[in-house]
C-alpha cells in the first residue's frame, strides 16, 4: 500500500527527531575525554560550481578527536576572521575557516561550564552585534535568548512571553540580528507540524525588553527552518533542511530569501527559494549559516552541518558567494 504524503512527511520528521534525540542507537560510543585543540579539514570534491545565484567556492569535512566537537547548530563570523559554531550540547568551536590564518582551534563550553542536561544547554542559533561586542545565543529547550560577551562568559537571559508556547524540542532554531538592530527568531516547530511555524520580530535587543511582532513563517513544502542570517541590505537568508527516508537516508537543504519589511503581525511571512543542496553534492543536516560582507558588495555565506554526534553523519562546511544585486 502506498503511503499518503502526510504519512511520509510525518515519518521523515520523526526520523529527524530520532537522529537528534540523546542516547539513540545511532550515537557513537563515548570515548575518554580528549581536549586537544585539533581540527582536521578535508576538502571535498564538488561536481557543480553553482547552485541558483550562489557560487560554490568550496566544501570541506571537519573532524576532531576533541570531546567538545560536533552537533553544530549555529554559526557566526567573528571580527578577527574566525568562525564561531555553537552546538546543541552547549559547546562552541572558534576556528579559522579554510584560507584563514591557520590559528589553533578553540573548543569550550558556552557559559564556561558543561551542563549534562541537554534541555538546559541546547544552543540552536547564534548572532552578533557589529564589531562583536555581544553574542546572542538561542536555546531550544527553554525557548530563551542569552546575551554573552565575546568570550561567551556570563550571560543575561530573557524568555520572551511570545516564545513560551513554542515546542520544547522545536523552539528558536533561527536567530538573526538585522542591520537596523531588530532581531528575528523563527521556531523549528514540532516534528509533525505543517509547513508554517511561529516567528517573532523584536524591535531591538530582546534581552533589553520590547514587545515583538508575532507572525507565522512559511517554509518550503517538506522543509523546516534551521537558521537565518541577514544580508547587508536588510533582507534575510533562511536555511531549511529535510530528510529523505531510505537506505541510506539523505538530507536536502534549501536556502530562501525574504524581506522583513513584509512582516505583519499575525500574518504569514514567505520567502523565495533560491537554491537547494542535495546529492550528488556533499550533503548533510545543515543547521548553521553565517553571512560575511565583502569589499566589492558581494557576500560570503558559510554553512555548517549538525552531525548529531552520530556515526552516520558528518560535520560539513560550505563556502558560497553571492552578489545580492543578482536577487533583484
mmCIF file of C-alpha atoms in Angstrom:
data_model
loop_
_atom_site.group_PDB
_atom_site.id
_atom_site.type_symbol
_atom_site.label_atom_id
_atom_site.label_comp_id
_atom_site.label_asym_id
_atom_site.label_seq_id
_atom_site.Cartn_x
_atom_site.Cartn_y
_atom_site.Cartn_z
ATOM 1 C CA UNK A 1 0.000 0.000 0.000
ATOM 2 C CA UNK A 2 1.389 3.418 -0.914
ATOM 3 C CA UNK A 3 1.814 5.820 1.982
ATOM 4 C CA UNK A 4 -0.092 9.065 1.840
ATOM 5 C CA UNK A 5 2.115 12.191 1.508
ATOM 6 C CA UNK A 6 1.218 13.364 5.017
ATOM 7 C CA UNK A 7 2.277 9.975 6.420
ATOM 8 C CA UNK A 8 5.622 10.114 4.614
ATOM 9 C CA UNK A 9 6.230 13.623 5.948
ATOM 10 C CA UNK A 10 5.482 12.519 9.490
ATOM 11 C CA UNK A 11 7.805 9.526 9.216
ATOM 12 C CA UNK A 12 10.576 11.772 7.882
ATOM 13 C CA UNK A 13 10.037 14.322 10.647
ATOM 14 C CA UNK A 14 10.075 11.661 13.341
ATOM 15 C CA UNK A 15 13.243 10.229 11.812
ATOM 16 C CA UNK A 16 14.959 13.622 12.205
ATOM 17 C CA UNK A 17 13.783 13.726 15.813
ATOM 18 C CA UNK A 18 15.213 10.237 16.379
ATOM 19 C CA UNK A 19 18.586 11.303 14.989
ATOM 20 C CA UNK A 20 18.665 14.318 17.280
ATOM 21 C CA UNK A 21 17.452 12.517 20.396
ATOM 22 C CA UNK A 22 20.128 11.884 23.027
ATOM 23 C CA UNK A 23 21.121 8.303 23.674
ATOM 24 C CA UNK A 24 19.794 6.750 20.473
ATOM 25 C CA UNK A 25 21.447 3.714 18.898
ATOM 26 C CA UNK A 26 22.884 5.936 16.163
ATOM 27 C CA UNK A 27 25.183 7.686 18.644
ATOM 28 C CA UNK A 28 28.870 6.918 18.672
ATOM 29 C CA UNK A 29 30.178 5.274 21.880
ATOM 30 C CA UNK A 30 31.516 7.906 24.267
ATOM 31 C CA UNK A 31 35.336 7.845 24.395
ATOM 32 C CA UNK A 32 37.545 9.006 27.235
ATOM 33 C CA UNK A 33 37.604 12.845 27.419
ATOM 34 C CA UNK A 34 40.010 14.431 24.962
ATOM 35 C CA UNK A 35 40.504 18.204 24.969
ATOM 36 C CA UNK A 36 43.368 18.601 22.495
ATOM 37 C CA UNK A 37 42.950 21.601 20.125
ATOM 38 C CA UNK A 38 42.913 19.504 16.960
ATOM 39 C CA UNK A 39 40.701 20.166 13.938
ATOM 40 C CA UNK A 40 41.228 18.348 10.628
ATOM 41 C CA UNK A 41 39.835 19.992 7.478
ATOM 42 C CA UNK A 42 39.481 17.834 4.350
ATOM 43 C CA UNK A 43 38.482 19.435 1.057
ATOM 44 C CA UNK A 44 35.727 17.557 -0.778
ATOM 45 C CA UNK A 45 35.123 17.153 -4.483
ATOM 46 C CA UNK A 46 32.130 19.149 -5.700
ATOM 47 C CA UNK A 47 30.538 18.334 -9.046
ATOM 48 C CA UNK A 48 28.968 21.751 -9.591
ATOM 49 C CA UNK A 49 30.276 25.296 -9.245
ATOM 50 C CA UNK A 50 26.877 26.987 -8.885
ATOM 51 C CA UNK A 51 23.510 26.429 -7.231
ATOM 52 C CA UNK A 52 20.969 29.068 -8.210
ATOM 53 C CA UNK A 53 22.571 32.509 -7.736
ATOM 54 C CA UNK A 54 25.268 31.127 -5.418
ATOM 55 C CA UNK A 55 28.809 30.236 -6.470
ATOM 56 C CA UNK A 56 30.183 27.191 -4.635
ATOM 57 C CA UNK A 57 33.706 28.145 -3.587
ATOM 58 C CA UNK A 58 34.436 25.012 -1.591
ATOM 59 C CA UNK A 59 33.173 22.211 0.630
ATOM 60 C CA UNK A 60 35.058 20.541 3.453
ATOM 61 C CA UNK A 61 34.587 17.780 6.058
ATOM 62 C CA UNK A 62 35.629 18.701 9.602
ATOM 63 C CA UNK A 63 36.764 16.093 12.117
ATOM 64 C CA UNK A 64 38.321 16.246 15.573
ATOM 65 C CA UNK A 65 39.069 13.914 18.491
ATOM 66 C CA UNK A 66 38.119 16.727 20.894
ATOM 67 C CA UNK A 67 35.271 15.721 23.207
ATOM 68 C CA UNK A 68 33.527 19.060 22.653
ATOM 69 C CA UNK A 69 33.392 18.574 18.872
ATOM 70 C CA UNK A 70 30.198 18.056 16.866
ATOM 71 C CA UNK A 71 26.491 18.811 16.916
ATOM 72 C CA UNK A 72 26.840 22.332 15.495
ATOM 73 C CA UNK A 73 23.524 24.117 15.108
ATOM 74 C CA UNK A 74 24.532 27.770 14.814
ATOM 75 C CA UNK A 75 27.292 29.736 13.077
ATOM 76 C CA UNK A 76 28.504 33.342 13.081
ATOM 77 C CA UNK A 77 31.507 35.222 11.710
ATOM 78 C CA UNK A 78 33.809 36.983 14.200
ATOM 79 C CA UNK A 79 35.609 40.310 13.617
ATOM 80 C CA UNK A 80 39.015 38.604 13.549
ATOM 81 C CA UNK A 81 38.028 36.407 10.591
ATOM 82 C CA UNK A 82 37.337 33.254 12.548
ATOM 83 C CA UNK A 83 34.010 31.439 12.633
ATOM 84 C CA UNK A 84 32.151 30.553 15.835
ATOM 85 C CA UNK A 85 29.979 27.444 15.841
ATOM 86 C CA UNK A 86 27.673 26.593 18.762
ATOM 87 C CA UNK A 87 26.263 23.151 19.446
ATOM 88 C CA UNK A 88 23.115 21.586 20.818
ATOM 89 C CA UNK A 89 25.118 20.137 23.732
ATOM 90 C CA UNK A 90 26.286 23.530 24.974
ATOM 91 C CA UNK A 91 29.743 23.693 23.403
ATOM 92 C CA UNK A 92 31.461 26.039 20.988
ATOM 93 C CA UNK A 93 34.222 25.943 18.392
ATOM 94 C CA UNK A 94 36.198 29.007 17.263
ATOM 95 C CA UNK A 95 38.221 28.251 14.179
ATOM 96 C CA UNK A 96 39.896 29.725 11.147
ATOM 97 C CA UNK A 97 37.962 28.722 8.020
ATOM 98 C CA UNK A 98 39.885 27.423 5.004
ATOM 99 C CA UNK A 99 42.063 30.225 3.679
ATOM 100 C CA UNK A 100 42.343 31.835 7.124
ATOM 101 C CA UNK A 101 45.414 32.443 9.258
ATOM 102 C CA UNK A 102 45.684 28.850 10.443
ATOM 103 C CA UNK A 103 45.329 29.611 14.152
ATOM 104 C CA UNK A 104 44.694 26.721 16.524
ATOM 105 C CA UNK A 105 41.000 25.978 17.089
ATOM 106 C CA UNK A 106 39.449 26.813 20.449
ATOM 107 C CA UNK A 107 36.943 24.397 21.972
ATOM 108 C CA UNK A 108 34.887 25.063 25.079
ATOM 109 C CA UNK A 109 31.561 25.111 26.886
ATOM 110 C CA UNK A 110 29.195 28.048 26.448
ATOM 111 C CA UNK A 111 28.938 29.993 29.682
ATOM 112 C CA UNK A 112 32.147 28.438 30.962
ATOM 113 C CA UNK A 113 30.669 25.118 32.053
ATOM 114 C CA UNK A 114 29.422 21.868 30.552
ATOM 115 C CA UNK A 115 25.910 21.015 31.707
ATOM 116 C CA UNK A 116 24.846 17.438 31.042
ATOM 117 C CA UNK A 117 21.185 18.421 30.769
ATOM 118 C CA UNK A 118 20.598 18.906 27.044
ATOM 119 C CA UNK A 119 17.360 20.749 27.844
ATOM 120 C CA UNK A 120 19.352 23.499 29.541
ATOM 121 C CA UNK A 121 22.214 23.838 27.052
ATOM 122 C CA UNK A 122 20.597 23.138 23.661
ATOM 123 C CA UNK A 123 22.052 26.090 21.717
ATOM 124 C CA UNK A 124 20.495 26.207 18.258
ATOM 125 C CA UNK A 125 21.474 29.602 16.827
ATOM 126 C CA UNK A 126 23.906 32.454 17.365
ATOM 127 C CA UNK A 127 24.114 36.027 16.077
ATOM 128 C CA UNK A 128 26.316 39.021 16.853
ATOM 129 C CA UNK A 129 26.464 42.805 17.025
ATOM 130 C CA UNK A 130 28.732 44.860 14.748
ATOM 131 C CA UNK A 131 32.310 44.604 15.987
ATOM 132 C CA UNK A 132 31.467 41.504 18.008
ATOM 133 C CA UNK A 133 30.592 43.463 21.187
ATOM 134 C CA UNK A 134 27.929 40.920 22.095
ATOM 135 C CA UNK A 135 26.830 37.452 21.032
ATOM 136 C CA UNK A 136 23.242 36.242 21.342
ATOM 137 C CA UNK A 137 22.515 32.514 21.584
ATOM 138 C CA UNK A 138 19.044 30.975 21.193
ATOM 139 C CA UNK A 139 18.206 27.918 23.307
ATOM 140 C CA UNK A 140 15.635 25.474 22.015
ATOM 141 C CA UNK A 141 14.762 23.594 25.198
ATOM 142 C CA UNK A 142 13.936 26.676 27.253
ATOM 143 C CA UNK A 143 12.801 28.971 24.399
ATOM 144 C CA UNK A 144 15.182 31.615 25.696
ATOM 145 C CA UNK A 145 17.825 34.008 24.330
ATOM 146 C CA UNK A 146 21.070 34.702 26.191
ATOM 147 C CA UNK A 147 23.351 37.686 25.554
ATOM 148 C CA UNK A 148 27.041 36.921 26.111
ATOM 149 C CA UNK A 149 30.241 38.919 25.971
ATOM 150 C CA UNK A 150 32.698 37.987 23.175
ATOM 151 C CA UNK A 151 34.247 35.296 25.377
ATOM 152 C CA UNK A 152 30.883 33.528 25.845
ATOM 153 C CA UNK A 153 31.143 34.023 29.581
ATOM 154 C CA UNK A 154 28.431 35.100 31.984
ATOM 155 C CA UNK A 155 25.255 35.840 30.114
ATOM 156 C CA UNK A 156 21.957 37.689 30.526
ATOM 157 C CA UNK A 157 18.851 35.636 29.801
ATOM 158 C CA UNK A 158 15.391 36.503 28.564
ATOM 159 C CA UNK A 159 12.488 34.111 27.971
ATOM 160 C CA UNK A 160 10.104 36.177 25.844
ATOM 161 C CA UNK A 161 6.437 35.627 26.537
ATOM 162 C CA UNK A 162 5.801 35.412 22.788
ATOM 163 C CA UNK A 163 8.106 32.350 22.606
ATOM 164 C CA UNK A 164 6.990 30.458 25.733
ATOM 165 C CA UNK A 165 4.477 28.321 23.883
ATOM 166 C CA UNK A 166 6.969 27.118 21.281
ATOM 167 C CA UNK A 167 7.768 23.413 21.079
ATOM 168 C CA UNK A 168 10.259 22.174 23.708
ATOM 169 C CA UNK A 169 12.165 20.248 21.028
ATOM 170 C CA UNK A 170 11.457 22.664 18.190
ATOM 171 C CA UNK A 171 11.891 26.132 19.641
ATOM 172 C CA UNK A 172 14.041 29.010 18.327
ATOM 173 C CA UNK A 173 16.092 27.270 15.654
ATOM 174 C CA UNK A 174 16.916 30.541 13.877
ATOM 175 C CA UNK A 175 18.111 33.857 15.300
ATOM 176 C CA UNK A 176 19.364 36.829 13.295
ATOM 177 C CA UNK A 177 20.248 40.413 14.155
ATOM 178 C CA UNK A 178 19.187 42.700 11.298
ATOM 179 C CA UNK A 179 21.343 45.649 10.175
ATOM 180 C CA UNK A 180 18.879 48.130 11.735
ATOM 181 C CA UNK A 181 19.141 46.457 15.181
ATOM 182 C CA UNK A 182 15.955 44.397 15.099
ATOM 183 C CA UNK A 183 16.118 40.675 15.929
ATOM 184 C CA UNK A 184 14.336 37.844 14.132
ATOM 185 C CA UNK A 185 13.632 34.453 15.748
ATOM 186 C CA UNK A 186 11.920 31.523 13.993
ATOM 187 C CA UNK A 187 10.844 28.270 15.628
ATOM 188 C CA UNK A 188 11.593 24.901 14.084
ATOM 189 C CA UNK A 189 8.239 23.533 15.211
ATOM 190 C CA UNK A 190 7.132 20.096 16.335
ATOM 191 C CA UNK A 191 8.276 17.143 14.166
ATOM 192 C CA UNK A 192 4.787 16.592 12.766
ATOM 193 C CA UNK A 193 3.942 20.291 12.325
ATOM 194 C CA UNK A 194 2.836 21.697 8.998
ATOM 195 C CA UNK A 195 4.835 23.987 6.739
ATOM 196 C CA UNK A 196 4.262 27.139 8.820
ATOM 197 C CA UNK A 197 5.647 27.880 12.259
ATOM 198 C CA UNK A 198 5.754 30.676 14.801
ATOM 199 C CA UNK A 199 8.178 33.595 14.491
ATOM 200 C CA UNK A 200 8.806 36.909 16.215
ATOM 201 C CA UNK A 201 10.485 40.188 15.230
ATOM 202 C CA UNK A 202 11.916 42.179 18.147
ATOM 203 C CA UNK A 203 12.205 45.978 17.785
ATOM 204 C CA UNK A 204 15.693 45.888 19.381
ATOM 205 C CA UNK A 205 17.853 43.671 21.612
ATOM 206 C CA UNK A 206 15.409 41.106 23.072
ATOM 207 C CA UNK A 207 17.351 40.980 26.355
ATOM 208 C CA UNK A 208 16.601 44.689 26.904
ATOM 209 C CA UNK A 209 12.866 44.120 26.540
ATOM 210 C CA UNK A 210 10.406 45.401 23.988
ATOM 211 C CA UNK A 211 7.249 43.796 22.630
ATOM 212 C CA UNK A 212 7.913 41.757 19.495
ATOM 213 C CA UNK A 213 5.676 41.332 16.474
ATOM 214 C CA UNK A 214 4.353 37.753 16.393
ATOM 215 C CA UNK A 215 3.667 36.183 12.996
ATOM 216 C CA UNK A 216 3.977 32.922 11.058
ATOM 217 C CA UNK A 217 6.773 31.815 8.772
ATOM 218 C CA UNK A 218 6.022 29.561 5.781
ATOM 219 C CA UNK A 219 8.777 27.076 4.931
ATOM 220 C CA UNK A 220 9.097 25.404 1.534
ATOM 221 C CA UNK A 221 6.971 22.266 1.381
ATOM 222 C CA UNK A 222 8.548 19.431 3.365
ATOM 223 C CA UNK A 223 11.302 21.595 4.886
ATOM 224 C CA UNK A 224 11.798 23.045 8.363
ATOM 225 C CA UNK A 225 13.787 26.244 9.087
ATOM 226 C CA UNK A 226 17.204 25.665 10.652
ATOM 227 C CA UNK A 227 18.920 29.089 10.680
ATOM 228 C CA UNK A 228 18.737 32.642 9.353
ATOM 229 C CA UNK A 229 21.231 35.414 8.614
ATOM 230 C CA UNK A 230 20.785 38.969 7.383
ATOM 231 C CA UNK A 231 22.209 40.363 4.171
ATOM 232 C CA UNK A 232 23.728 43.869 4.301
ATOM 233 C CA UNK A 233 20.656 45.302 2.523
ATOM 234 C CA UNK A 234 18.355 44.041 5.296
ATOM 235 C CA UNK A 235 16.881 41.033 3.537
ATOM 236 C CA UNK A 236 17.244 37.681 5.275
ATOM 237 C CA UNK A 237 18.509 34.346 4.040
ATOM 238 C CA UNK A 238 16.682 31.445 5.698
ATOM 239 C CA UNK A 239 18.234 27.984 5.791
ATOM 240 C CA UNK A 240 15.979 24.899 5.726
ATOM 241 C CA UNK A 241 16.528 21.138 5.883
ATOM 242 C CA UNK A 242 14.580 17.953 5.270
ATOM 243 C CA UNK A 243 15.426 14.266 5.355
ATOM 244 C CA UNK A 244 14.539 11.600 2.812
ATOM 245 C CA UNK A 245 13.868 8.174 4.271
ATOM 246 C CA UNK A 246 15.742 5.361 2.579
ATOM 247 C CA UNK A 247 18.896 3.273 2.639
ATOM 248 C CA UNK A 248 20.855 5.375 3.001
ATOM 249 C CA UNK A 249 18.772 8.271 4.316
ATOM 250 C CA UNK A 250 19.628 11.656 2.816
ATOM 251 C CA UNK A 251 19.382 15.292 3.793
ATOM 252 C CA UNK A 252 18.417 18.131 1.491
ATOM 253 C CA UNK A 253 18.950 21.840 2.146
ATOM 254 C CA UNK A 254 17.052 24.842 0.798
ATOM 255 C CA UNK A 255 18.125 28.489 1.020
ATOM 256 C CA UNK A 256 15.409 31.127 0.703
ATOM 257 C CA UNK A 257 15.413 34.925 0.800
ATOM 258 C CA UNK A 258 12.697 37.005 2.473
ATOM 259 C CA UNK A 259 12.212 40.712 3.165
ATOM 260 C CA UNK A 260 11.466 41.664 6.812
ATOM 261 C CA UNK A 261 9.659 44.760 5.595
ATOM 262 C CA UNK A 262 6.855 42.415 4.535
ATOM 263 C CA UNK A 263 6.328 41.095 8.089
ATOM 264 C CA UNK A 264 2.919 41.893 9.568
ATOM 265 C CA UNK A 265 1.556 40.923 12.982
ATOM 266 C CA UNK A 266 -0.494 37.712 12.801
ATOM 267 C CA UNK A 267 0.182 37.246 9.083
ATOM 268 C CA UNK A 268 2.301 34.656 7.261
ATOM 269 C CA UNK A 269 5.743 35.676 6.020
ATOM 270 C CA UNK A 270 7.043 33.903 2.939
ATOM 271 C CA UNK A 271 10.353 33.768 1.167
ATOM 272 C CA UNK A 272 11.590 32.734 -2.254
ATOM 273 C CA UNK A 273 13.694 29.586 -2.581
ATOM 274 C CA UNK A 274 16.973 30.454 -4.283
ATOM 275 C CA UNK A 275 18.775 27.106 -4.321
ATOM 276 C CA UNK A 276 18.911 23.602 -2.869
ATOM 277 C CA UNK A 277 21.784 21.347 -1.805
ATOM 278 C CA UNK A 278 21.397 17.601 -2.144
ATOM 279 C CA UNK A 279 23.005 14.619 -3.827
ATOM 280 C CA UNK A 280 25.260 14.305 -5.729
ATOM 281 C CA UNK A 281 26.660 17.341 -3.890
ATOM 282 C CA UNK A 282 28.049 16.633 -0.397
ATOM 283 C CA UNK A 283 25.001 16.997 1.819
ATOM 284 C CA UNK A 284 24.074 16.591 5.460
ATOM 285 C CA UNK A 285 21.997 18.190 8.201
ATOM 286 C CA UNK A 286 22.889 21.864 7.617
ATOM 287 C CA UNK A 287 21.781 23.957 10.609
ATOM 288 C CA UNK A 288 24.219 26.882 10.805
ATOM 289 C CA UNK A 289 24.693 29.827 8.428
ATOM 290 C CA UNK A 290 26.848 32.963 8.551
ATOM 291 C CA UNK A 291 26.931 35.892 6.122
ATOM 292 C CA UNK A 292 30.149 37.895 5.732
ATOM 293 C CA UNK A 293 30.186 41.103 3.602
ATOM 294 C CA UNK A 294 32.995 41.568 1.065
ATOM 295 C CA UNK A 295 34.588 44.828 -0.022
ATOM 296 C CA UNK A 296 33.086 44.585 -3.530
ATOM 297 C CA UNK A 297 29.499 44.403 -2.239
ATOM 298 C CA UNK A 298 29.134 40.645 -2.568
ATOM 299 C CA UNK A 299 28.932 38.327 0.449
ATOM 300 C CA UNK A 300 30.469 35.074 1.621
ATOM 301 C CA UNK A 301 27.998 32.553 3.018
ATOM 302 C CA UNK A 302 29.255 29.800 5.298
ATOM 303 C CA UNK A 303 27.126 26.730 6.063
ATOM 304 C CA UNK A 304 27.855 24.101 8.731
ATOM 305 C CA UNK A 305 26.042 20.812 9.359
ATOM 306 C CA UNK A 306 24.964 19.195 12.624
ATOM 307 C CA UNK A 307 26.241 15.610 12.723
ATOM 308 C CA UNK A 308 24.043 14.873 15.764
ATOM 309 C CA UNK A 309 27.243 13.344 17.179
ATOM 310 C CA UNK A 310 26.285 10.167 15.346
ATOM 311 C CA UNK A 311 28.183 7.603 13.326
ATOM 312 C CA UNK A 312 26.190 8.031 10.110
ATOM 313 C CA UNK A 313 26.617 11.793 9.671
ATOM 314 C CA UNK A 314 29.385 14.330 9.094
ATOM 315 C CA UNK A 315 30.264 17.892 10.012
ATOM 316 C CA UNK A 316 30.409 19.624 6.637
ATOM 317 C CA UNK A 317 31.412 23.203 5.884
ATOM 318 C CA UNK A 318 30.411 25.032 2.691
ATOM 319 C CA UNK A 319 31.628 28.371 1.375
ATOM 320 C CA UNK A 320 29.281 30.089 -1.078
ATOM 321 C CA UNK A 321 29.397 33.563 -2.578
ATOM 322 C CA UNK A 322 26.513 35.775 -3.661
ATOM 323 C CA UNK A 323 26.022 39.189 -5.202
ATOM 324 C CA UNK A 324 22.816 40.454 -3.511
ATOM 325 C CA UNK A 325 22.228 42.634 -6.549
ATOM 326 C CA UNK A 326 21.529 39.461 -8.524
ATOM 327 C CA UNK A 327 18.435 38.891 -6.399
ATOM 328 C CA UNK A 328 16.685 41.932 -7.837
#
